[in-house]
Amino acid sequence: MRRLETVVASLFALLAFAGPAGAQGTLRIGMTASDIPYSGGQPDNGFEGFRFVGYQIYEPLIAWDLTRSDRPAALVPGLAESWEVRKADPTKWVFKLRRNVKFHDGSPFTADAVVFTWESIKKKDAPHFDTYGSAQVIPRLASLKAMKKLDDHTVEIETNTPTSFVPYQVCYMMIVSPVQWQKFKDWRKFADQPSGTGPFRLTKLVPRERLELEAFKEYWNPSRRPKVDKAIFLPMPEPTTRLAALRSGQVDWIEVPPPDAIPQLKAAGFQIVMNTYPHNWTHTLRLDKEPWNNKLVRKAANYAIDRVGICKSLLNDTCAPASGITYKGHPWYGTPKETYEYNPTKAKELLRQAGFDGASKRPVKAVHLISTSGSGQMLPLPMNELVQKNLKEVGIDIDLQPVEWNALTQRFRVGFTGENAGMNAWNISFNFQEPWSAFGRFFHSKSVVPASLNTMPYINPEVDKLLDEAAQAFDIGRQNEILAKLHEIVVDDAPWIFIVHDLNPRAMSARVKGFVPPQSWFVDLTSVSVGK
Amino acid sequence: MWAYVGRRLLLAIPTLLGASIIVFAMVHLAPGDPMSAVMPVDASQADIEAARRMYGFDQPLPVQYLRWLGRVAQGDLGASIATRRPVLQDVYAALKNSLVLALSASVLSFGIGIALGLFAAFQRGRALDKLMSAVAIVGVSVPHYWAGIILIIIFSVQLNWLPAMGAAAEDGVLEYLKHMALPTIALALIPLGVLTRVVRSAALDILAQEFVLALRAKGLGRAMVFAHVVKNSAPQILTVLGLQFGFALGGSVLVETVFSWPGTGYLMNLAIFQRDLPLLQGIILVLATFFVVLNLAVDLAQTLVDPRIARH
């Protein structure tokens, strides 16, 4: 009977004036995810899961510095105060842990928690093995082999081979509280009442609807205690829903507003916050078959794209032209010979050199697999139509084959075989947050599918050598130099059509203050406050 | 009577089995796979294969289906691939929200639709009848997701009266009602149009019959004639009511998605895009069961108002 009353009362509610509710000191964010990311430790939903759940509730041993906008986020001490590789045996790293850190359940953070977390990811027969969380994070911890406790505040991490990329992997491992897990002995229940050491603690989780966090008062770092009392996250996969929710005052901040809504949002007094970050929207080319097996043709394609036009006319300046994997000013950019500005004349000249005369009997033809939507894919259909038009203008004829996002990610991993045999490229966006995701997985000969994501396949012994060298360069400055050199070679080889870097637009109400957009996929919410 | 109910319930079993086999097959025929949705986009094929083995998705399809069926027979709908939450728990929560929305939309559309339909029938041929018919046609023709977006633009974005998305059931009844208002209206539009038209034509059929003339000749007042017409057109209207309620419950994928209303339609949409097979199977099974029961209830209600039906 209560239901009937609810129904009847709802009709009256239509008439009720209902102003937007907004508590002071509460930050409400509309996410693009369709569900609340997994809160049991190692998050799902890609980097958005890390952004809003992982790095808010938990912390890794090594963290990202998200307090600056002017350079790519660097690694800084997290739950570890310091770390170093053993000189005598570079497969072993010693991490000195921070003291006086508490989990949300009140238990102290010690080396046991690190080992417990490691076992939950790696030790399949452990009672606390987390099948789901493990599947999420394992690909990101590929070089790590073992972790052991030396004393309460020291752990040793062992790797399969000596590699300097260890800190870039450790930063993805969220440390969970063993004490809290023992209360439930079940990860699903733990995920409902999780306990980490992060600046926010979970207070309410309604699956698929909302996640509520509150400031953790005993957070160990006084300079990173949250300014807001509460942070609420709502999943809103539909861009128009996010837009309506922001404009109606239901949330204070939305991820990725639709680009064509940006002028009206600005006019209505909303802030649009953007910055470059390690994101790349690209066409990954097939290098073992015509037409993209010819470097001149690949370069021609790169000179044919009007990137400024795409960003201006389609995306309202929410992207920046890409002339490589990373962007100018990034430590791995270097000084590539080719600059890939928009130059159709040069593109035609390169095609002529390659033996493809626009009007001759040898047309350049290719089939590119694209998605209709998808995480990080921006506006795949209109953007690809512009790419297609640009290429057509210089005499490259590409046929676009749109498939649904899930199907594209599945087909991409397999490489250009089976049902992909007739394809010549795919359009998937990537992150280049660390050396492995930027270069290792795509350009090393060892990464050829199915081992990793070198689908092209791109085989260049010099690049292999540089990658191996970078993995041996334990000095970060030296490592960056090597990677910049590698980047110069890859840009010159043009295995991709570099198109744009997303600028990660966010729209916020004018009441949101203090947010620093970092050059990263992640954010620091502790500096944010919400005014009246 | 009870034998009839029992037979109908038994007939439901093959119906449900058929529905579950079709869903299972269709999801596997569609490109994409659940592991792709579960794993990070940058996971390699080798990582995916390892996870697939861990989840038991490397088994042949018939084996996977039979295993699922075996668990369902024991009342266990399994766990979602994407979230590992028990399917039953998710479907139950979603069904509650959908039911509330379907009920409120039905009350709104049935009330107004029946009133408008009867009114139009008694005003046949006059201006008001034409107006009602126009309203009905608009109700049937306007895409309800489009109407939903327009409602959001007017009431949420421009006027700031009502929230644009979500249910917020945990914030109390008032908040829940506010969140319910717009999706209810959007969802009510089609049944409103359908009912107005069906009720009008049903009432007109009855009005044209000789017994109505006889009633009038006997000197019965308008109210009594009206009551006879309503009673005689009830069976036909009941069938439509049942169907429309079913559609409101199961067919609100678009409306629920536009409003991010956490019901079965929204859940089904998510499950399809994530290839979350156990979840999808669970929703379909529950909804199909609901339809079967609903149809049965309608049939029984019809025999109550019109005993002639029971004899067939």
CSV table of C-alpha atoms in Angstrom, one decimal, chain A residues 177-463:
chain,number,residue,atom,x,y,z
A,177,SER,CA,43.8,-3.0,5.2
A,178,PRO,CA,44.3,-6.7,6.2
A,179,VAL,CA,42.5,-6.0,9.5
A,180,GLN,CA,39.4,-4.9,7.8
A,181,TRP,CA,39.4,-7.8,5.3
A,182,GLN,CA,39.6,-10.3,8.2
A,183,LYS,CA,36.3,-8.9,9.5
A,184,PHE,CA,34.5,-10.1,6.3
A,185,LYS,CA,36.8,-12.5,4.6
A,186,ASP,CA,35.0,-11.6,1.4
A,187,TRP,CA,36.1,-9.0,-1.1
A,188,ARG,CA,32.6,-8.0,-2.2
A,189,LYS,CA,31.7,-7.2,1.4
A,190,PHE,CA,35.0,-5.5,1.9
A,191,ALA,CA,34.2,-3.3,-1.2
A,192,ASP,CA,31.1,-2.1,0.6
A,193,GLN,CA,33.0,-1.2,3.7
A,194,PRO,CA,36.5,-0.7,2.4
A,195,SER,CA,39.5,0.5,4.4
A,196,GLY,CA,42.5,2.2,2.9
A,197,THR,CA,44.8,5.0,4.0
A,198,GLY,CA,43.7,7.6,1.5
A,199,PRO,CA,42.4,11.1,2.2
A,200,PHE,CA,38.7,10.0,1.8
A,201,ARG,CA,36.8,7.1,3.4
A,202,LEU,CA,33.8,5.5,2.0
A,203,THR,CA,30.5,6.1,3.9
A,204,LYS,CA,27.9,4.9,1.4
A,205,LEU,CA,27.8,2.9,-1.7
A,206,VAL,CA,24.6,2.4,-3.7
A,207,PRO,CA,25.6,0.2,-6.7
A,208,ARG,CA,25.1,1.9,-10.0
A,209,GLU,CA,23.8,5.0,-8.4
A,210,ARG,CA,26.2,6.7,-6.1
A,211,LEU,CA,29.3,6.6,-4.0
A,212,GLU,CA,29.7,8.8,-1.0
A,213,LEU,CA,33.1,9.6,0.6
A,214,GLU,CA,33.9,11.7,3.6
A,215,ALA,CA,37.1,13.4,4.6
A,216,PHE,CA,39.3,11.1,6.6
A,217,LYS,CA,40.2,13.2,9.6
A,218,GLU,CA,43.2,11.2,10.7
A,219,TYR,CA,44.9,11.3,7.3
A,220,TRP,CA,48.7,11.3,7.8
A,221,ASN,CA,49.5,14.2,5.5
A,222,PRO,CA,48.1,17.4,7.0
A,223,SER,CA,48.7,19.3,3.8
A,224,ARG,CA,46.4,16.9,1.9
A,225,ARG,CA,43.5,16.8,4.3
A,226,PRO,CA,40.4,17.4,2.2
A,227,LYS,CA,38.8,20.8,2.3
A,228,VAL,CA,35.3,19.4,1.6
A,229,ASP,CA,33.5,17.3,4.1
A,230,LYS,CA,32.0,15.0,1.6
A,231,ALA,CA,32.5,13.9,-2.0
A,232,ILE,CA,29.7,12.3,-3.9
A,233,PHE,CA,30.2,10.5,-7.2
A,234,LEU,CA,27.3,9.7,-9.6
A,235,PRO,CA,27.8,7.5,-12.7
A,236,MET,CA,26.4,9.2,-15.8
A,237,PRO,CA,27.5,7.5,-19.0
A,238,GLU,CA,25.3,9.7,-21.2
A,239,PRO,CA,27.0,13.0,-22.0
A,240,THR,CA,23.6,14.8,-22.2
A,241,THR,CA,22.6,13.4,-18.8
A,242,ARG,CA,25.8,14.8,-17.3
A,243,LEU,CA,25.2,18.2,-19.0
A,244,ALA,CA,21.6,18.3,-17.7
A,245,ALA,CA,22.7,17.3,-14.2
A,246,LEU,CA,25.3,20.1,-14.1
A,247,ARG,CA,23.0,22.7,-15.5
A,248,SER,CA,20.2,21.8,-13.1
A,249,GLY,CA,22.5,21.9,-10.1
A,250,GLN,CA,22.4,18.2,-9.3
A,251,VAL,CA,26.2,18.0,-9.5
A,252,ASP,CA,29.0,20.6,-9.2
A,253,TRP,CA,31.5,19.0,-11.6
A,254,ILE,CA,31.1,16.8,-14.7
A,255,GLU,CA,33.7,14.9,-16.6
A,256,VAL,CA,33.9,15.4,-20.4
A,257,PRO,CA,31.0,17.8,-21.2
A,258,PRO,CA,29.9,17.4,-24.8
A,259,PRO,CA,32.2,19.7,-26.8
A,260,ASP,CA,29.4,21.6,-28.5
A,261,ALA,CA,27.9,22.5,-25.2
A,262,ILE,CA,31.0,24.3,-24.0
A,263,PRO,CA,30.1,27.8,-25.4
A,264,GLN,CA,26.7,27.7,-23.7
A,265,LEU,CA,28.2,26.4,-20.5
A,266,LYS,CA,30.7,29.3,-20.4
A,267,ALA,CA,28.0,31.7,-21.2
A,268,ALA,CA,26.0,30.4,-18.3
A,269,GLY,CA,28.9,31.0,-15.9
A,270,PHE,CA,30.3,27.5,-15.6
A,271,GLN,CA,34.1,26.9,-15.5
A,272,ILE,CA,35.7,24.8,-18.2
A,273,VAL,CA,38.9,23.3,-16.9
A,274,MET,CA,41.4,21.8,-19.3
A,275,ASN,CA,45.0,20.8,-19.5
A,276,THR,CA,47.2,18.6,-21.7
A,277,TYR,CA,47.7,15.1,-20.3
A,278,PRO,CA,49.1,11.8,-21.5
A,279,HIS,CA,46.3,10.9,-24.0
A,280,ASN,CA,46.7,10.1,-27.6
A,281,TRP,CA,43.9,9.8,-30.3
A,282,THR,CA,45.5,8.0,-33.1
A,283,HIS,CA,45.2,5.5,-36.0
A,284,THR,CA,47.4,2.5,-35.4
A,285,LEU,CA,48.6,1.3,-38.8
A,286,ARG,CA,49.2,-2.2,-40.1
A,287,LEU,CA,52.8,-2.3,-41.2
A,288,ASP,CA,53.1,-5.7,-42.9
A,289,LYS,CA,50.8,-4.9,-45.8
A,290,GLU,CA,50.1,-2.3,-48.4
A,291,PRO,CA,49.6,0.6,-48.2
A,292,TRP,CA,50.9,1.4,-44.7
A,293,ASN,CA,54.0,-0.8,-45.1
A,294,ASN,CA,55.5,2.2,-47.0
A,295,LYS,CA,57.0,4.8,-44.7
A,296,LEU,CA,56.6,7.6,-47.3
A,297,VAL,CA,52.8,6.8,-47.5
A,298,ARG,CA,52.6,6.9,-43.7
A,299,LYS,CA,54.4,10.2,-43.5
A,300,ALA,CA,52.1,11.5,-46.3
A,301,ALA,CA,49.1,10.6,-44.2
A,302,ASN,CA,50.5,12.4,-41.2
A,303,TYR,CA,51.0,15.6,-43.3
A,304,ALA,CA,47.5,15.3,-44.7
A,305,ILE,CA,45.6,15.8,-41.5
A,306,ASP,CA,44.3,19.2,-40.5
A,307,ARG,CA,44.6,18.7,-36.8
A,308,VAL,CA,43.9,22.3,-35.9
A,309,GLY,CA,40.7,22.2,-38.0
A,310,ILE,CA,39.6,19.1,-36.1
A,311,CYS,CA,40.1,20.6,-32.8
A,312,LYS,CA,38.6,24.0,-33.7
A,313,SER,CA,35.7,23.0,-35.8
A,314,LEU,CA,34.6,19.8,-34.2
A,315,LEU,CA,35.8,19.9,-30.6
A,316,ASN,CA,35.6,23.5,-29.6
A,317,ASP,CA,39.3,23.5,-28.7
A,318,THR,CA,39.1,20.6,-26.2
A,319,CYS,CA,42.0,18.9,-28.0
A,320,ALA,CA,45.5,19.8,-29.2
A,321,PRO,CA,47.2,18.7,-32.4
A,322,ALA,CA,49.4,15.6,-32.0
A,323,SER,CA,52.7,15.3,-33.9
A,324,GLY,CA,54.0,12.3,-32.0
A,325,ILE,CA,53.1,10.0,-29.2
A,326,THR,CA,53.8,12.6,-26.5
A,327,TYR,CA,53.5,16.4,-26.8
A,328,LYS,CA,56.0,19.2,-27.0
A,329,GLY,CA,57.3,20.0,-23.6
A,330,HIS,CA,57.0,16.5,-22.4
A,331,PRO,CA,60.3,15.0,-21.2
A,332,TRP,CA,60.0,12.2,-23.8
A,333,TYR,CA,59.3,14.4,-26.8
A,334,GLY,CA,62.8,15.2,-27.9
A,335,THR,CA,63.3,16.9,-31.2
A,336,PRO,CA,61.8,14.8,-34.0
A,337,LYS,CA,62.7,15.6,-37.5
A,338,GLU,CA,59.2,15.4,-38.8
A,339,THR,CA,56.8,18.0,-37.4
A,340,TYR,CA,53.5,16.8,-39.1
A,341,GLU,CA,51.8,20.1,-39.5
A,342,TYR,CA,49.0,20.3,-42.0
A,343,ASN,CA,50.7,20.4,-45.4
A,344,PRO,CA,48.7,18.6,-48.2
A,345,THR,CA,51.2,19.7,-50.8
A,346,LYS,CA,53.9,17.9,-49.0
A,347,ALA,CA,51.7,14.9,-48.5
A,348,LYS,CA,51.0,14.7,-52.2
A,349,GLU,CA,54.7,15.0,-53.0
A,350,LEU,CA,55.5,12.2,-50.6
A,351,LEU,CA,52.9,10.0,-52.2
A,352,ARG,CA,54.4,10.7,-55.6
A,353,GLN,CA,57.8,9.7,-54.3
A,354,ALA,CA,56.3,6.5,-53.0
A,355,GLY,CA,55.0,5.8,-56.5
A,356,PHE,CA,51.4,6.5,-55.7
A,357,ASP,CA,50.3,9.3,-58.1
A,358,GLY,CA,46.9,10.6,-57.1
A,359,ALA,CA,45.5,10.2,-60.6
A,360,SER,CA,47.4,7.1,-61.6
A,361,LYS,CA,46.2,3.6,-61.6
A,362,ARG,CA,47.7,2.9,-58.1
A,363,PRO,CA,45.3,4.4,-55.7
A,364,VAL,CA,46.1,4.2,-52.0
A,365,LYS,CA,43.3,2.2,-50.3
A,366,ALA,CA,42.9,1.0,-46.8
A,367,VAL,CA,40.2,-0.2,-44.4
A,368,HIS,CA,40.2,1.3,-40.9
A,369,LEU,CA,38.3,-0.1,-38.0
A,370,ILE,CA,36.8,2.6,-35.7
A,371,SER,CA,34.4,2.7,-32.8
A,372,THR,CA,31.0,4.4,-32.5
A,373,SER,CA,31.8,5.7,-29.0
A,374,GLY,CA,33.9,4.6,-26.1
A,375,SER,CA,36.1,5.7,-23.2
A,376,GLY,CA,38.6,8.3,-24.3
A,377,GLN,CA,37.5,8.0,-27.9
A,378,MET,CA,36.2,11.6,-27.9
A,379,LEU,CA,33.8,12.0,-30.9
A,380,PRO,CA,34.9,9.0,-33.0
A,381,LEU,CA,32.4,9.3,-35.9
A,382,PRO,CA,32.7,12.9,-36.9
A,383,MET,CA,36.4,13.1,-36.2
A,384,ASN,CA,37.1,10.0,-38.3
A,385,GLU,CA,34.9,11.5,-41.1
A,386,LEU,CA,37.2,14.6,-41.1
A,387,VAL,CA,40.3,12.3,-41.1
A,388,GLN,CA,38.8,10.4,-44.0
A,389,LYS,CA,38.1,13.6,-45.9
A,390,ASN,CA,41.6,15.0,-45.3
A,391,LEU,CA,43.2,11.8,-46.5
A,392,LYS,CA,40.9,11.7,-49.6
A,393,GLU,CA,42.1,15.2,-50.5
A,394,VAL,CA,45.6,14.0,-51.0
A,395,GLY,CA,44.6,10.7,-52.7
A,396,ILE,CA,44.4,8.3,-49.8
A,397,ASP,CA,41.1,6.5,-49.8
A,398,ILE,CA,40.2,5.0,-46.5
A,399,ASP,CA,37.1,3.0,-45.8
A,400,LEU,CA,35.8,3.5,-42.2
A,401,GLN,CA,34.3,0.4,-40.5
A,402,PRO,CA,32.5,1.4,-37.3
A,403,VAL,CA,31.9,-1.2,-34.7
A,404,GLU,CA,30.8,-0.9,-31.1
A,405,TRP,CA,33.4,0.0,-28.5
A,406,ASN,CA,33.5,-3.4,-26.7
A,407,ALA,CA,33.9,-5.2,-30.0
A,408,LEU,CA,36.7,-2.9,-31.1
A,409,THR,CA,38.7,-3.4,-27.9
A,410,GLN,CA,38.3,-7.2,-28.2
A,411,ARG,CA,39.3,-7.3,-31.9
A,412,PHE,CA,42.2,-4.9,-31.4
A,413,ARG,CA,43.9,-7.2,-28.8
A,414,VAL,CA,44.0,-10.1,-31.3
A,415,GLY,CA,45.8,-8.2,-34.0
A,416,PHE,CA,45.4,-8.2,-37.7
A,417,THR,CA,44.4,-11.8,-38.1
A,418,GLY,CA,41.1,-13.7,-38.3
A,419,GLU,CA,38.2,-11.4,-38.8
A,420,ASN,CA,40.7,-8.5,-38.8
A,421,ALA,CA,42.6,-9.8,-41.7
A,422,GLY,CA,41.1,-7.3,-44.1
A,423,MET,CA,41.8,-4.3,-41.9
A,424,ASN,CA,44.7,-1.9,-42.3
A,425,ALA,CA,44.4,0.2,-39.1
A,426,TRP,CA,42.4,0.8,-35.9
A,427,ASN,CA,41.4,4.0,-34.2
A,428,ILE,CA,41.9,3.5,-30.4
A,429,SER,CA,43.0,6.2,-28.0
A,430,PHE,CA,45.8,5.4,-25.6
A,431,ASN,CA,47.5,6.8,-22.5
A,432,PHE,CA,51.2,7.3,-22.3
A,433,GLN,CA,51.5,7.8,-18.6
A,434,GLU,CA,54.6,5.7,-18.1
A,435,PRO,CA,57.4,4.3,-20.3
A,436,TRP,CA,55.6,0.9,-20.7
A,437,SER,CA,52.2,2.2,-21.7
A,438,ALA,CA,53.8,4.9,-23.9
A,439,PHE,CA,56.4,2.7,-25.7
A,440,GLY,CA,57.0,-0.7,-24.3
A,441,ARG,CA,53.7,-2.4,-25.1
A,442,PHE,CA,53.5,-1.0,-28.6
A,443,PHE,CA,57.0,-0.7,-30.0
A,444,HIS,CA,59.1,-3.5,-28.5
A,445,SER,CA,59.4,-6.6,-30.7
A,446,LYS,CA,58.7,-8.7,-27.6
A,447,SER,CA,55.3,-7.0,-27.3
A,448,VAL,CA,53.9,-8.4,-30.6
A,449,VAL,CA,50.4,-9.8,-30.0
A,450,PRO,CA,49.2,-11.8,-28.1
A,451,ALA,CA,52.0,-11.0,-25.6
A,452,SER,CA,51.1,-7.4,-25.5
A,453,LEU,CA,49.7,-4.7,-27.8
A,454,ASN,CA,52.2,-4.4,-30.7
A,455,THR,CA,49.6,-5.2,-33.3
A,456,MET,CA,51.2,-3.5,-36.3
A,457,PRO,CA,53.7,-5.2,-35.8
A,458,TYR,CA,56.4,-2.6,-35.3
A,459,ILE,CA,59.9,-4.2,-35.4
A,460,ASN,CA,62.9,-1.9,-35.1
A,461,PRO,CA,66.0,-3.3,-33.4
A,462,GLU,CA,67.2,0.2,-32.6
A,463,VAL,CA,64.0,0.9,-30.7
